[in-house]
Short mmCIF file of C-alpha atoms in Angstrom, two decimals:
data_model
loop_
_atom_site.label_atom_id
_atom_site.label_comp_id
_atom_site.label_asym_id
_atom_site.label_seq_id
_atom_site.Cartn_x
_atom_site.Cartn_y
_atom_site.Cartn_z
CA UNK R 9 16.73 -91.19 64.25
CA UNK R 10 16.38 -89.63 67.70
CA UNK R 11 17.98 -86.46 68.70
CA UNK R 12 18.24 -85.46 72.32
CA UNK R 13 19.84 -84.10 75.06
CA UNK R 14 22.56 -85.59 77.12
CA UNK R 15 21.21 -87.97 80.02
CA UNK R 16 22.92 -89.69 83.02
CA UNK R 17 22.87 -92.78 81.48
CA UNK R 18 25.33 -91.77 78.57
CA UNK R 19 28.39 -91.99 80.69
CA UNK R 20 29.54 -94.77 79.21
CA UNK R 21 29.27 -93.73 75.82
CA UNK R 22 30.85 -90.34 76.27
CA UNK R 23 33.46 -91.83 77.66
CA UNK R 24 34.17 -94.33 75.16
CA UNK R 25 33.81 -91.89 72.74
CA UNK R 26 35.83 -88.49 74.41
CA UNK R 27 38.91 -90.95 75.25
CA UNK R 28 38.90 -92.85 72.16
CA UNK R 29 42.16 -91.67 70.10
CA UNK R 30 40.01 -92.24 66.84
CA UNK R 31 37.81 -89.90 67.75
CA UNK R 32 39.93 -87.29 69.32
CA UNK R 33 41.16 -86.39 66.26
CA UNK R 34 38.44 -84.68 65.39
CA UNK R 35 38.21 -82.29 68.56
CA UNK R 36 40.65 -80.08 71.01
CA UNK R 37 43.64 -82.01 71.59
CA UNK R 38 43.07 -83.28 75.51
CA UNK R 39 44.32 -86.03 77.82
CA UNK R 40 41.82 -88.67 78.23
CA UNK R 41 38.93 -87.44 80.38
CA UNK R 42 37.44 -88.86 83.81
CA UNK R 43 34.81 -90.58 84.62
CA UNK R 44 34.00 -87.90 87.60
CA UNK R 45 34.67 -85.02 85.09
CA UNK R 46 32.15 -86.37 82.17
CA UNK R 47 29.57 -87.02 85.27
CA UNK R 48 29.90 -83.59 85.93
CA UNK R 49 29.60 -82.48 81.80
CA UNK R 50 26.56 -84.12 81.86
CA UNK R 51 25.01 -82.74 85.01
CA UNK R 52 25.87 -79.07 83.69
CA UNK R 53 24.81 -79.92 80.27
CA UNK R 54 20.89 -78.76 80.44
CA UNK R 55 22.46 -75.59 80.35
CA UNK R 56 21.28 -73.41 77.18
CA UNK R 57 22.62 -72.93 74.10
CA UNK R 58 22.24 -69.23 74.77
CA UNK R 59 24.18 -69.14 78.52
CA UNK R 60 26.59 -71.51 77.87
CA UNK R 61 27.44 -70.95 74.09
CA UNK R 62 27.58 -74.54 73.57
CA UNK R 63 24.97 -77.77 73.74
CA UNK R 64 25.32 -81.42 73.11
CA UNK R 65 22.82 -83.93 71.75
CA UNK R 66 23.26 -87.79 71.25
CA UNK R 67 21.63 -89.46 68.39
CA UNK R 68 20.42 -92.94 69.02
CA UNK R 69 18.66 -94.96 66.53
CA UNK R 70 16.56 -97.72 67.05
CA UNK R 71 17.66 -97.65 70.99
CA UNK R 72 21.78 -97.70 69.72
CA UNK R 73 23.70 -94.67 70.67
CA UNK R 74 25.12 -93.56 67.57
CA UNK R 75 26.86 -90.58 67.83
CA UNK R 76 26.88 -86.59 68.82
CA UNK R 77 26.17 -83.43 67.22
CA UNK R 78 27.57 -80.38 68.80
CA UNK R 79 26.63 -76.83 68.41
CA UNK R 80 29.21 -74.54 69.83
CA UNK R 81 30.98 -70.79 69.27
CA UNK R 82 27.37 -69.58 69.57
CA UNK R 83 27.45 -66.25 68.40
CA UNK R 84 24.50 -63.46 70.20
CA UNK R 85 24.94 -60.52 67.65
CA UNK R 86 24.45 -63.01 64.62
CA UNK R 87 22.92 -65.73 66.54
CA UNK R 88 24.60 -68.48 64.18
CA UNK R 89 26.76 -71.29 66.02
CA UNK R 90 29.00 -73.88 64.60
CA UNK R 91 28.15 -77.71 64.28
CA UNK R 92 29.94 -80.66 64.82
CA UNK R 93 29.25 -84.12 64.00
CA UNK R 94 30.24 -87.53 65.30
CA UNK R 95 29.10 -91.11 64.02
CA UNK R 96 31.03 -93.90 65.10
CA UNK R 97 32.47 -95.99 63.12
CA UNK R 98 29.59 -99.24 63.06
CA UNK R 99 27.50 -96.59 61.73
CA UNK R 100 28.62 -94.68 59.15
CA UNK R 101 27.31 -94.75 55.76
CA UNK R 102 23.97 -95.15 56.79
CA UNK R 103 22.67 -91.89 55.92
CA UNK R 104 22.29 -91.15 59.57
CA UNK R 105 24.44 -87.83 59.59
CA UNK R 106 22.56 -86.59 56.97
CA UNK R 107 19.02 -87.36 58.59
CA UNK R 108 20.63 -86.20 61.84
CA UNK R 109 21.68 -82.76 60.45
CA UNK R 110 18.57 -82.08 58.52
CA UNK R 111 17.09 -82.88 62.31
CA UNK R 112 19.17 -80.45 64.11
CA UNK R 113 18.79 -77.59 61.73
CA UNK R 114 14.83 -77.09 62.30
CA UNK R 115 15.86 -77.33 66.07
CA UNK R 116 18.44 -74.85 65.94
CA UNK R 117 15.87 -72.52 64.18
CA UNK R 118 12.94 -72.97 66.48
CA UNK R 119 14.59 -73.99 69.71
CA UNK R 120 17.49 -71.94 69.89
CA UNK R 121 16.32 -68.94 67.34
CA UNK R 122 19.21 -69.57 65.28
CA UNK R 123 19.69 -67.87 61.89
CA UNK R 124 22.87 -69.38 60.61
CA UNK R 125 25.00 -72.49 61.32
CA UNK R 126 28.81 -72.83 60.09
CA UNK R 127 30.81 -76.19 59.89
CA UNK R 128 34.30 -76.50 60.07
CA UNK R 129 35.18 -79.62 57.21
CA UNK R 130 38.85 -80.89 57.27
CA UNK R 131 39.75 -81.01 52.94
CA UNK R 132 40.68 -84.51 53.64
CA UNK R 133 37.64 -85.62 54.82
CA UNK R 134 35.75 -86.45 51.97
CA UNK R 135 32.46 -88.01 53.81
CA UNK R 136 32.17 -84.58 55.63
CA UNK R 137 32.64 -82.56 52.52
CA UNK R 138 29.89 -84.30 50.67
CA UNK R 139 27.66 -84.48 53.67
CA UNK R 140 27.61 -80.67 53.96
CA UNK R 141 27.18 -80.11 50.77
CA UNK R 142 24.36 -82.40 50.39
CA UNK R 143 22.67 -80.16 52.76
CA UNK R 144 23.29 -77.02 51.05
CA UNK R 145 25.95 -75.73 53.39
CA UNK R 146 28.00 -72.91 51.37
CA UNK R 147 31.64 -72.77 51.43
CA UNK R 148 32.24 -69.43 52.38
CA UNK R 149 36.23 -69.81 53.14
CA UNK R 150 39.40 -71.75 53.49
CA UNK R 151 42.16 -72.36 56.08
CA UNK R 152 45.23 -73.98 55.37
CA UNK R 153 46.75 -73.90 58.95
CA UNK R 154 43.88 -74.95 61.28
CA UNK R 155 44.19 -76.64 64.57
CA UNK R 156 42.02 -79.23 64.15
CA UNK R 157 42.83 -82.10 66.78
CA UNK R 158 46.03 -83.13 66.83
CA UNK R 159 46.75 -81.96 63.33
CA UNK R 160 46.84 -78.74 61.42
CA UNK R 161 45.24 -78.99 58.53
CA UNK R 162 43.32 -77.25 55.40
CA UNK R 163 39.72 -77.05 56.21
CA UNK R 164 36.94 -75.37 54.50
CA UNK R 165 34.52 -73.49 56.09
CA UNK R 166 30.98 -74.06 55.38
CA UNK R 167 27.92 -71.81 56.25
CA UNK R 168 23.94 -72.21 55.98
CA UNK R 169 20.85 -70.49 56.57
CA UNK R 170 18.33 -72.46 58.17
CA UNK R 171 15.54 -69.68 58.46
#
């Protein structure tokens, strides 16, 4: 499982991924995105964690682009940013997520100097749930009205320390 940043060549990907309606559910509601506009995501994307408040990897494993993990809402004063995850659908159940996550974390702590992450789990989604608790994430709250896509739903908020 590789973790890395975005590169020119992901274009496609991203926007198979950003535009497909499976998918969007998951993220801020949005018409479908450009080609032109994700060229230009991915030529600002080098941009840190710590200017930008927000940073996207892909994971790829063995040479197959797999997915994304997102940290975003970074936080200065706490230094703790939220995660998201995203493994299409060929690739699920493979333990990637979880390999990916564990991955990410020990970045997060020595790249970025973070302290805490938080996820953002819709109740319904059971995979999610288990995932981040697998890994040790707390649930520190619950929101029944959440914009979450689409959707408002119940979530539960998860939290970790990962120094």
């Amino acid at each position: 499982m590789l973790i890395r940043p975005l590169k020119k060549t992901d274009i496609d990907f991203l926007l198979l991924i950003e535009n497909d309606p499976v998918y969007m559910e998951f993220g801020t509601p949005h018409t479908p995105f450009s080609k032109n506009l994700l060229k230009n995501f991915i030529d600002h994307s080098a941009v840190s964690l710590l200017e930008s408040g927000q940073f996207r990897y892909v994971l790829e494993d063995e040479h197959h682009l797999v997915g994304f993990l997102d940290l975003f809402d970074f936080e200065k004063a706490s230094f703790t940013a939220s995660v998201g995850i995203l493994v299409t659908l060929p690739f699920r159940r493979k333990l990637l997520a979880y390999k990916a996550l564990q991955k990410l974390e020990l970045m997060a702590a020595t790249q970025w100097g973070l302290k805490y992450l938080l996820a953002n789990v819709a109740t319904d989604n059971e995979p999610s749930l288990q995932l981040f608790e697998k890994l040790k994430y707390k649930k520190i709250d619950t929101k029944n009205d959440f914009s979450l896509g689409n959707k408002t739903k119940s979530i539960v908020i998860f939290k970790k320390n990962i120094q």
